[in-house]
């Protein structure tokens, strides 16, 4: 059996801060979760909160070299622990997320915290600094627009449908055509689909993301995609990853095969193109397990717990 999930991935990643337009920032980290910030005229919007307040403070230290504006909004793309549990470090007036994200935090936030801590211990810098679950203070169902003030235009937070989870939102700057896509799109990093709705994600949801026509895209992990071609490539890779999983797992499922056979088929089909990308081996057992459930008619993802994580890993790896 190989080392569980990312538990053996202990080397720090290089973080790169990029200025994508006047007052638009992205911090990428070689496949670790990306974060960003957008300047309003007299306030800041931060996108994603990292796994712990201590991890978030390192990012905020870099951001503070560029702007001293107060953080009015912290936008959370979805409920996953490595994206939300650093929220207290931001001191934001408002924490924004989708209605479904608030419901998921209430339903399974605690279990997800314990699961992700076990899967990706390196991201949880000083886990004792986490004061508790992060609760959004403003949620919406379809769209929420933040006026940035001055001549900065607006920031549109939009729900594109169920995908990576049932509550993913994207942050869209129409004036610059810059999109913060959260985990709905990955740029040369493997997809995590353990909480996903694969068929909706690969069809309507990704199409809605693509229809925005972004010229720059910050995915959940991986480098910034700059230019229409690179954006299209990132969305295309995400679509291909999902379509390949659906084809492989679907074939085994229909033929009355086993979960283990489905895992082998999906792994074999994806590995040549995606096997070297960050978190590929980590994600695959959880991905195939959820897709198997989805194809078996289990509507919503079964809650991942630290115990269930280990059981699935032992069964498949
Ligand atoms: Zn996620």
PDB file of C-alpha atoms and ligand atoms in Angstrom:
ATOM      1  CA  UNK A   1       0.000   0.000   0.000  1.00  0.00           C
ATOM      2  CA  UNK A   2       1.326   3.452  -0.899  1.00  0.00           C
ATOM      3  CA  UNK A   3       1.488   6.327   1.613  1.00  0.00           C
ATOM      4  CA  UNK A   4      -2.019   7.551   2.440  1.00  0.00           C
ATOM      5  CA  UNK A   5      -3.294  10.484   0.322  1.00  0.00           C
ATOM      6  CA  UNK A   6      -0.796  13.408   0.598  1.00  0.00           C
ATOM      7  CA  UNK A   7       0.500  12.369   4.025  1.00  0.00           C
ATOM      8  CA  UNK A   8       4.015  11.824   2.627  1.00  0.00           C
ATOM      9  CA  UNK A   9       4.036  15.128   0.699  1.00  0.00           C
ATOM     10  CA  UNK A  10       5.979  17.225   3.200  1.00  0.00           C
ATOM     11  CA  UNK A  11       8.102  19.569   1.067  1.00  0.00           C
ATOM     12  CA  UNK A  12       6.990  23.195   1.024  1.00  0.00           C
ATOM     13  CA  UNK A  13       5.946  24.566  -2.338  1.00  0.00           C
ATOM     14  CA  UNK A  14       7.223  27.771  -3.887  1.00  0.00           C
ATOM     15  CA  UNK A  15       4.540  30.481  -3.717  1.00  0.00           C
ATOM     16  CA  UNK A  16       4.284  32.960  -6.595  1.00  0.00           C
ATOM     17  CA  UNK A  17       2.402  36.243  -6.289  1.00  0.00           C
ATOM     18  CA  UNK A  18       1.210  37.639  -9.617  1.00  0.00           C
ATOM     19  CA  UNK A  19      -0.387  40.973 -10.428  1.00  0.00           C
ATOM     20  CA  UNK A  20      -2.928  40.192 -13.177  1.00  0.00           C
ATOM     21  CA  UNK A  21      -4.283  43.728 -13.562  1.00  0.00           C
ATOM     22  CA  UNK A  22      -4.275  46.892 -11.483  1.00  0.00           C
ATOM     23  CA  UNK A  23      -5.345  45.676  -8.034  1.00  0.00           C
ATOM     24  CA  UNK A  24      -5.912  42.034  -9.002  1.00  0.00           C
ATOM     25  CA  UNK A  25      -3.654  39.505  -7.306  1.00  0.00           C
ATOM     26  CA  UNK A  26      -3.197  35.740  -7.424  1.00  0.00           C
ATOM     27  CA  UNK A  27      -0.968  33.584  -5.263  1.00  0.00           C
ATOM     28  CA  UNK A  28      -0.212  30.203  -6.806  1.00  0.00           C
ATOM     29  CA  UNK A  29       1.948  27.491  -5.291  1.00  0.00           C
ATOM     30  CA  UNK A  30       2.976  24.654  -7.595  1.00  0.00           C
ATOM     31  CA  UNK A  31      -0.286  22.793  -7.206  1.00  0.00           C
ATOM     32  CA  UNK A  32      -1.177  23.773  -3.638  1.00  0.00           C
ATOM     33  CA  UNK A  33      -4.523  25.610  -3.293  1.00  0.00           C
ATOM     34  CA  UNK A  34      -4.498  29.043  -4.924  1.00  0.00           C
ATOM     35  CA  UNK A  35      -5.769  32.253  -3.331  1.00  0.00           C
ATOM     36  CA  UNK A  36      -6.382  35.766  -4.627  1.00  0.00           C
ATOM     37  CA  UNK A  37      -7.352  39.324  -3.806  1.00  0.00           C
ATOM     38  CA  UNK A  38      -9.112  42.147  -5.629  1.00  0.00           C
ATOM     39  CA  UNK A  39      -8.830  45.807  -4.673  1.00  0.00           C
ATOM     40  CA  UNK A  40     -11.910  47.960  -4.432  1.00  0.00           C
ATOM     41  CA  UNK A  41     -11.498  51.726  -4.269  1.00  0.00           C
ATOM     42  CA  UNK A  42     -11.274  51.714  -0.477  1.00  0.00           C
ATOM     43  CA  UNK A  43     -11.506  48.064   0.511  1.00  0.00           C
ATOM     44  CA  UNK A  44     -10.244  44.595  -0.397  1.00  0.00           C
ATOM     45  CA  UNK A  45     -11.969  41.404  -1.453  1.00  0.00           C
ATOM     46  CA  UNK A  46     -10.008  38.252  -0.643  1.00  0.00           C
ATOM     47  CA  UNK A  47     -10.735  34.986  -2.427  1.00  0.00           C
ATOM     48  CA  UNK A  48     -10.200  31.769  -0.420  1.00  0.00           C
ATOM     49  CA  UNK A  49      -8.801  31.525   3.092  1.00  0.00           C
ATOM     50  CA  UNK A  50      -6.246  28.670   3.148  1.00  0.00           C
ATOM     51  CA  UNK A  51      -6.229  25.846   5.693  1.00  0.00           C
ATOM     52  CA  UNK A  52      -5.254  27.670   8.872  1.00  0.00           C
ATOM     53  CA  UNK A  53      -4.922  31.239  10.181  1.00  0.00           C
ATOM     54  CA  UNK A  54      -1.136  30.763  10.402  1.00  0.00           C
ATOM     55  CA  UNK A  55      -0.960  29.739   6.717  1.00  0.00           C
ATOM     56  CA  UNK A  56      -3.236  32.655   5.789  1.00  0.00           C
ATOM     57  CA  UNK A  57      -1.104  35.169   7.691  1.00  0.00           C
ATOM     58  CA  UNK A  58       1.901  34.400   5.475  1.00  0.00           C
ATOM     59  CA  UNK A  59      -0.221  35.231   2.407  1.00  0.00           C
ATOM     60  CA  UNK A  60      -1.630  38.361   4.032  1.00  0.00           C
ATOM     61  CA  UNK A  61       1.912  39.467   4.870  1.00  0.00           C
ATOM     62  CA  UNK A  62       2.756  39.439   1.169  1.00  0.00           C
ATOM     63  CA  UNK A  63      -0.504  41.130   0.231  1.00  0.00           C
ATOM     64  CA  UNK A  64       0.128  43.859   2.787  1.00  0.00           C
ATOM     65  CA  UNK A  65       3.299  44.856   0.953  1.00  0.00           C
ATOM     66  CA  UNK A  66       1.042  45.809  -1.960  1.00  0.00           C
ATOM     67  CA  UNK A  67      -2.004  47.345  -0.280  1.00  0.00           C
ATOM     68  CA  UNK A  68      -3.083  48.389   3.198  1.00  0.00           C
ATOM     69  CA  UNK A  69      -6.813  48.552   2.437  1.00  0.00           C
ATOM     70  CA  UNK A  70      -9.134  46.874   4.940  1.00  0.00           C
ATOM     71  CA  UNK A  71     -10.618  43.509   4.005  1.00  0.00           C
ATOM     72  CA  UNK A  72     -14.371  43.974   3.614  1.00  0.00           C
ATOM     73  CA  UNK A  73     -15.185  40.667   1.926  1.00  0.00           C
ATOM     74  CA  UNK A  74     -13.728  37.200   2.181  1.00  0.00           C
ATOM     75  CA  UNK A  75     -15.176  35.053  -0.606  1.00  0.00           C
ATOM     76  CA  UNK A  76     -15.118  31.265  -0.171  1.00  0.00           C
ATOM     77  CA  UNK A  77     -15.496  29.298  -3.416  1.00  0.00           C
ATOM     78  CA  UNK A  78     -16.731  26.168  -1.591  1.00  0.00           C
ATOM     79  CA  UNK A  79     -16.758  24.451   1.776  1.00  0.00           C
ATOM     80  CA  UNK A  80     -13.529  22.390   1.740  1.00  0.00           C
ATOM     81  CA  UNK A  81     -11.396  22.803   4.841  1.00  0.00           C
ATOM     82  CA  UNK A  82      -8.153  23.736   3.058  1.00  0.00           C
ATOM     83  CA  UNK A  83     -10.038  26.688   1.513  1.00  0.00           C
ATOM     84  CA  UNK A  84     -11.930  28.003   4.521  1.00  0.00           C
ATOM     85  CA  UNK A  85     -10.397  27.263   7.925  1.00  0.00           C
ATOM     86  CA  UNK A  86      -7.882  30.135   7.775  1.00  0.00           C
ATOM     87  CA  UNK A  87     -10.727  32.673   7.620  1.00  0.00           C
ATOM     88  CA  UNK A  88     -10.232  34.202  11.065  1.00  0.00           C
ATOM     89  CA  UNK A  89      -6.863  35.690  10.003  1.00  0.00           C
ATOM     90  CA  UNK A  90      -8.563  37.989   7.483  1.00  0.00           C
ATOM     91  CA  UNK A  91     -10.722  39.933   9.930  1.00  0.00           C
ATOM     92  CA  UNK A  92     -13.201  40.419   7.076  1.00  0.00           C
ATOM     93  CA  UNK A  93     -16.449  42.325   7.665  1.00  0.00           C
ATOM     94  CA  UNK A  94     -18.366  39.837   5.510  1.00  0.00           C
ATOM     95  CA  UNK A  95     -17.696  36.189   4.658  1.00  0.00           C
ATOM     96  CA  UNK A  96     -19.478  35.293   1.413  1.00  0.00           C
ATOM     97  CA  UNK A  97     -20.354  31.844   0.062  1.00  0.00           C
ATOM     98  CA  UNK A  98     -23.120  29.960  -1.694  1.00  0.00           C
ATOM     99  CA  UNK A  99     -26.255  28.916   0.214  1.00  0.00           C
ATOM    100  CA  UNK A 100     -25.303  25.268  -0.316  1.00  0.00           C
ATOM    101  CA  UNK A 101     -21.823  25.890   1.103  1.00  0.00           C
ATOM    102  CA  UNK A 102     -23.294  27.106   4.376  1.00  0.00           C
ATOM    103  CA  UNK A 103     -25.519  24.022   4.475  1.00  0.00           C
ATOM    104  CA  UNK A 104     -22.554  21.717   3.758  1.00  0.00           C
ATOM    105  CA  UNK A 105     -20.512  23.293   6.553  1.00  0.00           C
ATOM    106  CA  UNK A 106     -23.397  22.659   8.938  1.00  0.00           C
ATOM    107  CA  UNK A 107     -23.911  19.127   7.687  1.00  0.00           C
ATOM    108  CA  UNK A 108     -20.328  17.884   7.247  1.00  0.00           C
ATOM    109  CA  UNK A 109     -17.843  20.674   7.952  1.00  0.00           C
ATOM    110  CA  UNK A 110     -16.446  18.987  11.048  1.00  0.00           C
ATOM    111  CA  UNK A 111     -15.965  15.630   9.324  1.00  0.00           C
ATOM    112  CA  UNK A 112     -14.363  17.323   6.317  1.00  0.00           C
ATOM    113  CA  UNK A 113     -11.933  19.183   8.594  1.00  0.00           C
ATOM    114  CA  UNK A 114     -10.750  15.920  10.157  1.00  0.00           C
ATOM    115  CA  UNK A 115     -10.614  14.192   6.772  1.00  0.00           C
ATOM    116  CA  UNK A 116      -8.560  16.912   5.081  1.00  0.00           C
ATOM    117  CA  UNK A 117      -6.193  17.267   8.033  1.00  0.00           C
ATOM    118  CA  UNK A 118      -5.361  13.590   7.669  1.00  0.00           C
ATOM    119  CA  UNK A 119      -5.068  13.716   3.896  1.00  0.00           C
ATOM    120  CA  UNK A 120      -2.983  16.908   3.589  1.00  0.00           C
ATOM    121  CA  UNK A 121      -1.203  17.577   6.904  1.00  0.00           C
ATOM    122  CA  UNK A 122       1.390  19.893   5.312  1.00  0.00           C
ATOM    123  CA  UNK A 123      -1.255  22.479   4.400  1.00  0.00           C
ATOM    124  CA  UNK A 124      -2.439  22.704   8.003  1.00  0.00           C
ATOM    125  CA  UNK A 125       0.283  24.989   9.383  1.00  0.00           C
ATOM    126  CA  UNK A 126      -0.283  25.091  13.152  1.00  0.00           C
ATOM    127  CA  UNK A 127      -3.709  23.422  13.146  1.00  0.00           C
ATOM    128  CA  UNK A 128      -4.236  24.590  16.744  1.00  0.00           C
ATOM    129  CA  UNK A 129      -4.594  28.147  15.385  1.00  0.00           C
ATOM    130  CA  UNK A 130      -7.972  27.228  13.831  1.00  0.00           C
ATOM    131  CA  UNK A 131     -10.656  28.666  16.127  1.00  0.00           C
ATOM    132  CA  UNK A 132     -13.456  26.427  14.795  1.00  0.00           C
ATOM    133  CA  UNK A 133     -15.564  25.984  11.689  1.00  0.00           C
ATOM    134  CA  UNK A 134     -15.835  28.987   9.348  1.00  0.00           C
ATOM    135  CA  UNK A 135     -19.398  30.298   8.996  1.00  0.00           C
ATOM    136  CA  UNK A 136     -20.353  32.464   6.011  1.00  0.00           C
ATOM    137  CA  UNK A 137     -22.209  35.628   7.056  1.00  0.00           C
ATOM    138  CA  UNK A 138     -23.682  36.353   3.611  1.00  0.00           C
ATOM    139  CA  UNK A 139     -24.883  33.670   1.215  1.00  0.00           C
ATOM    140  CA  UNK A 140     -26.680  33.679  -2.123  1.00  0.00           C
ATOM    141  CA  UNK A 141     -28.184  31.215  -4.579  1.00  0.00           C
ATOM    142  CA  UNK A 142     -27.452  32.550  -8.068  1.00  0.00           C
ATOM    143  CA  UNK A 143     -25.445  35.741  -8.318  1.00  0.00           C
ATOM    144  CA  UNK A 144     -24.067  38.485  -6.103  1.00  0.00           C
ATOM    145  CA  UNK A 145     -22.393  41.617  -7.455  1.00  0.00           C
ATOM    146  CA  UNK A 146     -19.893  43.698  -5.500  1.00  0.00           C
ATOM    147  CA  UNK A 147     -19.361  47.247  -6.778  1.00  0.00           C
ATOM    148  CA  UNK A 148     -15.652  47.938  -6.428  1.00  0.00           C
ATOM    149  CA  UNK A 149     -15.975  51.738  -6.516  1.00  0.00           C
ATOM    150  CA  UNK A 150     -14.138  54.420  -8.475  1.00  0.00           C
ATOM    151  CA  UNK A 151     -13.568  53.188 -12.022  1.00  0.00           C
ATOM    152  CA  UNK A 152     -12.787  49.645 -10.877  1.00  0.00           C
ATOM    153  CA  UNK A 153     -15.998  48.111 -12.157  1.00  0.00           C
ATOM    154  CA  UNK A 154     -17.676  45.201 -10.443  1.00  0.00           C
ATOM    155  CA  UNK A 155     -16.898  41.766  -9.142  1.00  0.00           C
ATOM    156  CA  UNK A 156     -19.559  39.199  -9.982  1.00  0.00           C
ATOM    157  CA  UNK A 157     -19.880  36.116  -7.796  1.00  0.00           C
ATOM    158  CA  UNK A 158     -21.775  33.472  -9.706  1.00  0.00           C
ATOM    159  CA  UNK A 159     -23.106  29.968  -9.220  1.00  0.00           C
ATOM    160  CA  UNK A 160     -22.623  27.862 -12.369  1.00  0.00           C
ATOM    161  CA  UNK A 161     -24.314  24.676 -11.140  1.00  0.00           C
ATOM    162  CA  UNK A 162     -23.200  21.639  -9.169  1.00  0.00           C
ATOM    163  CA  UNK A 163     -19.656  20.507  -9.891  1.00  0.00           C
ATOM    164  CA  UNK A 164     -16.675  19.955  -7.603  1.00  0.00           C
ATOM    165  CA  UNK A 165     -19.207  20.262  -4.741  1.00  0.00           C
ATOM    166  CA  UNK A 166     -22.832  21.312  -4.676  1.00  0.00           C
ATOM    167  CA  UNK A 167     -21.939  24.877  -3.716  1.00  0.00           C
ATOM    168  CA  UNK A 168     -19.057  26.106  -5.897  1.00  0.00           C
ATOM    169  CA  UNK A 169     -19.004  29.747  -6.928  1.00  0.00           C
ATOM    170  CA  UNK A 170     -16.663  31.649  -9.251  1.00  0.00           C
ATOM    171  CA  UNK A 171     -15.500  35.267  -8.993  1.00  0.00           C
ATOM    172  CA  UNK A 172     -15.599  37.145 -12.281  1.00  0.00           C
ATOM    173  CA  UNK A 173     -14.139  40.533 -13.169  1.00  0.00           C
ATOM    174  CA  UNK A 174     -15.918  41.417 -16.440  1.00  0.00           C
ATOM    175  CA  UNK A 175     -13.848  44.545 -16.981  1.00  0.00           C
ATOM    176  CA  UNK A 176     -10.564  42.614 -17.047  1.00  0.00           C
ATOM    177  CA  UNK A 177     -12.090  39.275 -18.122  1.00  0.00           C
ATOM    178  CA  UNK A 178     -10.323  37.615 -15.191  1.00  0.00           C
ATOM    179  CA  UNK A 179     -11.940  34.573 -13.562  1.00  0.00           C
ATOM    180  CA  UNK A 180     -11.215  33.011 -10.192  1.00  0.00           C
ATOM    181  CA  UNK A 181     -12.710  29.577 -10.836  1.00  0.00           C
ATOM    182  CA  UNK A 182     -12.058  27.761  -7.557  1.00  0.00           C
ATOM    183  CA  UNK A 183     -11.850  23.989  -7.891  1.00  0.00           C
ATOM    184  CA  UNK A 184     -14.287  23.917 -10.837  1.00  0.00           C
ATOM    185  CA  UNK A 185     -11.219  24.231 -13.077  1.00  0.00           C
ATOM    186  CA  UNK A 186      -7.682  23.013 -12.425  1.00  0.00           C
ATOM    187  CA  UNK A 187      -4.679  24.061 -14.480  1.00  0.00           C
ATOM    188  CA  UNK A 188      -2.264  21.149 -14.692  1.00  0.00           C
ATOM    189  CA  UNK A 189      -3.285  19.736 -11.351  1.00  0.00           C
ATOM    190  CA  UNK A 190      -5.426  16.653 -10.830  1.00  0.00           C
ATOM    191  CA  UNK A 191      -9.119  17.039 -10.091  1.00  0.00           C
ATOM    192  CA  UNK A 192     -10.562  16.092  -6.730  1.00  0.00           C
ATOM    193  CA  UNK A 193     -14.059  14.728  -7.319  1.00  0.00           C
ATOM    194  CA  UNK A 194     -14.820  13.004  -4.023  1.00  0.00           C
ATOM    195  CA  UNK A 195     -17.680  15.443  -3.368  1.00  0.00           C
ATOM    196  CA  UNK A 196     -18.572  15.979  -7.003  1.00  0.00           C
ATOM    197  CA  UNK A 197     -21.538  15.694  -9.316  1.00  0.00           C
ATOM    198  CA  UNK A 198     -19.543  14.451 -12.317  1.00  0.00           C
ATOM    199  CA  UNK A 199     -22.234  14.481 -14.994  1.00  0.00           C
ATOM    200  CA  UNK A 200     -23.482  17.974 -14.166  1.00  0.00           C
ATOM    201  CA  UNK A 201     -19.925  19.301 -13.803  1.00  0.00           C
ATOM    202  CA  UNK A 202     -18.718  18.028 -17.194  1.00  0.00           C
ATOM    203  CA  UNK A 203     -21.798  19.307 -18.998  1.00  0.00           C
ATOM    204  CA  UNK A 204     -23.752  22.357 -17.870  1.00  0.00           C
ATOM    205  CA  UNK A 205     -21.459  23.670 -15.152  1.00  0.00           C
ATOM    206  CA  UNK A 206     -18.224  23.705 -17.163  1.00  0.00           C
ATOM    207  CA  UNK A 207     -20.097  25.116 -20.146  1.00  0.00           C
ATOM    208  CA  UNK A 208     -21.351  27.979 -17.993  1.00  0.00           C
ATOM    209  CA  UNK A 209     -17.796  28.634 -16.804  1.00  0.00           C
ATOM    210  CA  UNK A 210     -16.464  28.556 -20.375  1.00  0.00           C
ATOM    211  CA  UNK A 211     -19.256  30.856 -21.601  1.00  0.00           C
ATOM    212  CA  UNK A 212     -17.902  33.698 -19.481  1.00  0.00           C
ATOM    213  CA  UNK A 213     -15.090  34.007 -22.014  1.00  0.00           C
ATOM    214  CA  UNK A 214     -12.262  34.623 -19.566  1.00  0.00           C
ATOM    215  CA  UNK A 215      -8.900  35.920 -20.810  1.00  0.00           C
ATOM    216  CA  UNK A 216      -7.167  34.880 -17.592  1.00  0.00           C
ATOM    217  CA  UNK A 217      -8.182  32.109 -15.222  1.00  0.00           C
ATOM    218  CA  UNK A 218      -6.999  31.227 -11.742  1.00  0.00           C
ATOM    219  CA  UNK A 219      -8.010  27.634 -11.066  1.00  0.00           C
ATOM    220  CA  UNK A 220      -8.163  25.950  -7.704  1.00  0.00           C
ATOM    221  CA  UNK A 221      -4.648  24.623  -8.105  1.00  0.00           C
ATOM    222  CA  UNK A 222      -1.897  25.122 -10.665  1.00  0.00           C
ATOM    223  CA  UNK A 223      -0.512  28.075 -12.583  1.00  0.00           C
ATOM    224  CA  UNK A 224      -2.524  31.069 -13.795  1.00  0.00           C
ATOM    225  CA  UNK A 225      -3.865  30.472 -17.325  1.00  0.00           C
ATOM    226  CA  UNK A 226      -3.123  33.638 -19.282  1.00  0.00           C
ATOM    227  CA  UNK A 227      -4.811  34.280 -22.603  1.00  0.00           C
ATOM    228  CA  UNK A 228      -7.893  32.743 -24.186  1.00  0.00           C
ATOM    229  CA  UNK A 229      -6.029  29.683 -25.473  1.00  0.00           C
ATOM    230  CA  UNK A 230      -4.599  28.834 -22.061  1.00  0.00           C
ATOM    231  CA  UNK A 231      -8.022  29.311 -20.436  1.00  0.00           C
ATOM    232  CA  UNK A 232      -9.592  27.024 -23.004  1.00  0.00           C
ATOM    233  CA  UNK A 233      -6.838  24.455 -22.413  1.00  0.00           C
ATOM    234  CA  UNK A 234      -7.407  24.466 -18.631  1.00  0.00           C
ATOM    235  CA  UNK A 235     -11.169  24.049 -19.044  1.00  0.00           C
ATOM    236  CA  UNK A 236     -10.540  21.393 -21.709  1.00  0.00           C
ATOM    237  CA  UNK A 237      -8.226  19.407 -19.420  1.00  0.00           C
ATOM    238  CA  UNK A 238     -10.799  19.554 -16.648  1.00  0.00           C
ATOM    239  CA  UNK A 239     -13.491  18.327 -19.050  1.00  0.00           C
ATOM    240  CA  UNK A 240     -11.278  15.544 -20.412  1.00  0.00           C
ATOM    241  CA  UNK A 241     -10.358  14.338 -16.914  1.00  0.00           C
ATOM    242  CA  UNK A 242     -14.042  14.090 -15.979  1.00  0.00           C
ATOM    243  CA  UNK A 243     -15.118  12.556 -19.311  1.00  0.00           C
ATOM    244  CA  UNK A 244     -12.376   9.911 -19.081  1.00  0.00           C
ATOM    245  CA  UNK A 245     -13.414   8.986 -15.543  1.00  0.00           C
ATOM    246  CA  UNK A 246     -17.067   8.778 -16.587  1.00  0.00           C
ATOM    247  CA  UNK A 247     -16.257   6.578 -19.579  1.00  0.00           C
ATOM    248  CA  UNK A 248     -13.982   4.192 -17.690  1.00  0.00           C
ATOM    249  CA  UNK A 249     -15.910   3.876 -14.454  1.00  0.00           C
ATOM    250  CA  UNK A 250     -19.186   3.842 -16.391  1.00  0.00           C
ATOM    251  CA  UNK A 251     -18.101   0.899 -18.541  1.00  0.00           C
ATOM    252  CA  UNK A 252     -17.086  -1.226 -15.562  1.00  0.00           C
ATOM    253  CA  UNK A 253     -20.217  -0.229 -13.634  1.00  0.00           C
ATOM    254  CA  UNK A 254     -22.530  -1.137 -16.519  1.00  0.00           C
ATOM    255  CA  UNK A 255     -20.807  -4.474 -17.024  1.00  0.00           C
ATOM    256  CA  UNK A 256     -21.414  -5.382 -13.378  1.00  0.00           C
ATOM    257  CA  UNK A 257     -17.751  -5.139 -12.428  1.00  0.00           C
ATOM    258  CA  UNK A 258     -16.257  -4.109  -9.109  1.00  0.00           C
ATOM    259  CA  UNK A 259     -15.158  -0.779  -7.659  1.00  0.00           C
ATOM    260  CA  UNK A 260     -11.589  -2.023  -7.668  1.00  0.00           C
ATOM    261  CA  UNK A 261     -11.797  -2.823 -11.400  1.00  0.00           C
ATOM    262  CA  UNK A 262     -13.238   0.620 -12.049  1.00  0.00           C
ATOM    263  CA  UNK A 263     -10.382   2.180 -10.118  1.00  0.00           C
ATOM    264  CA  UNK A 264      -7.784   0.289 -12.171  1.00  0.00           C
ATOM    265  CA  UNK A 265      -9.449   1.204 -15.464  1.00  0.00           C
ATOM    266  CA  UNK A 266      -9.757   4.907 -14.623  1.00  0.00           C
ATOM    267  CA  UNK A 267      -6.232   5.069 -13.226  1.00  0.00           C
ATOM    268  CA  UNK A 268      -4.774   3.396 -16.297  1.00  0.00           C
ATOM    269  CA  UNK A 269      -6.641   5.679 -18.691  1.00  0.00           C
ATOM    270  CA  UNK A 270      -5.787   8.908 -16.868  1.00  0.00           C
ATOM    271  CA  UNK A 271      -2.202   8.236 -15.772  1.00  0.00           C
ATOM    272  CA  UNK A 272      -0.448   8.815 -19.122  1.00  0.00           C
ATOM    273  CA  UNK A 273      -1.777  12.361 -19.346  1.00  0.00           C
ATOM    274  CA  UNK A 274      -2.367  13.337 -15.719  1.00  0.00           C
ATOM    275  CA  UNK A 275      -0.371  10.935 -13.570  1.00  0.00           C
ATOM    276  CA  UNK A 276       2.471  13.359 -12.879  1.00  0.00           C
ATOM    277  CA  UNK A 277       0.252  16.244 -11.910  1.00  0.00           C
ATOM    278  CA  UNK A 278      -0.079  17.285  -8.249  1.00  0.00           C
ATOM    279  CA  UNK A 279      -2.358  15.150  -6.038  1.00  0.00           C
ATOM    280  CA  UNK A 280      -3.249  12.656  -8.797  1.00  0.00           C
ATOM    281  CA  UNK A 281      -2.515   9.515  -6.748  1.00  0.00           C
ATOM    282  CA  UNK A 282      -4.006  11.120  -3.664  1.00  0.00           C
ATOM    283  CA  UNK A 283      -7.323  11.905  -5.367  1.00  0.00           C
ATOM    284  CA  UNK A 284      -8.041   8.860  -7.496  1.00  0.00           C
ATOM    285  CA  UNK A 285      -9.397   6.443  -4.850  1.00  0.00           C
ATOM    286  CA  UNK A 286     -11.794   9.072  -3.490  1.00  0.00           C
ATOM    287  CA  UNK A 287     -12.777  10.192  -6.998  1.00  0.00           C
ATOM    288  CA  UNK A 288     -13.631   6.751  -8.285  1.00  0.00           C
ATOM    289  CA  UNK A 289     -15.429   5.874  -5.069  1.00  0.00           C
ATOM    290  CA  UNK A 290     -17.733   8.904  -5.387  1.00  0.00           C
ATOM    291  CA  UNK A 291     -18.323   8.387  -9.108  1.00  0.00           C
ATOM    292  CA  UNK A 292     -19.210   4.753  -8.446  1.00  0.00           C
ATOM    293  CA  UNK A 293     -21.798   5.933  -5.906  1.00  0.00           C
ATOM    294  CA  UNK A 294     -23.116   8.563  -8.327  1.00  0.00           C
ATOM    295  CA  UNK A 295     -23.581   5.963 -11.049  1.00  0.00           C
ATOM    296  CA  UNK A 296     -25.263   3.693  -8.493  1.00  0.00           C
ATOM    297  CA  UNK A 297     -27.932   6.342  -7.912  1.00  0.00           C
ATOM    298  CA  UNK A 298     -26.593   7.837  -4.678  1.00  0.00           C
ATOM    299  CA  UNK A 299     -27.648  11.426  -5.216  1.00  0.00           C
ATOM    300  CA  UNK A 300     -25.427  13.297  -2.761  1.00  0.00           C
ATOM    301  CA  UNK A 301     -21.826  12.419  -1.866  1.00  0.00           C
ATOM    302  CA  UNK A 302     -21.448  10.215   1.193  1.00  0.00           C
ATOM    303  CA  UNK A 303     -19.727  12.179   3.985  1.00  0.00           C
ATOM    304  CA  UNK A 304     -15.979  11.602   4.079  1.00  0.00           C
ATOM    305  CA  UNK A 305     -14.619  10.926   7.539  1.00  0.00           C
ATOM    306  CA  UNK A 306     -11.048  10.205   8.582  1.00  0.00           C
ATOM    307  CA  UNK A 307     -12.084   6.561   9.070  1.00  0.00           C
ATOM    308  CA  UNK A 308     -13.849   6.216   5.718  1.00  0.00           C
ATOM    309  CA  UNK A 309     -10.834   7.800   3.988  1.00  0.00           C
ATOM    310  CA  UNK A 310      -8.550   5.097   5.368  1.00  0.00           C
ATOM    311  CA  UNK A 311     -10.964   2.292   4.522  1.00  0.00           C
ATOM    312  CA  UNK A 312     -11.308   3.384   0.882  1.00  0.00           C
ATOM    313  CA  UNK A 313      -7.558   3.814   0.598  1.00  0.00           C
ATOM    314  CA  UNK A 314      -6.923   0.342   2.016  1.00  0.00           C
ATOM    315  CA  UNK A 315      -9.439  -1.194  -0.370  1.00  0.00           C
ATOM    316  CA  UNK A 316      -8.071   0.408  -3.532  1.00  0.00           C
ATOM    317  CA  UNK A 317      -4.366   1.209  -3.085  1.00  0.00           C
TER     318      UNK A 317
HETATM  319 ZN1  LIG B   1     -12.191  21.572  -3.038  1.00  0.00          ZN
END
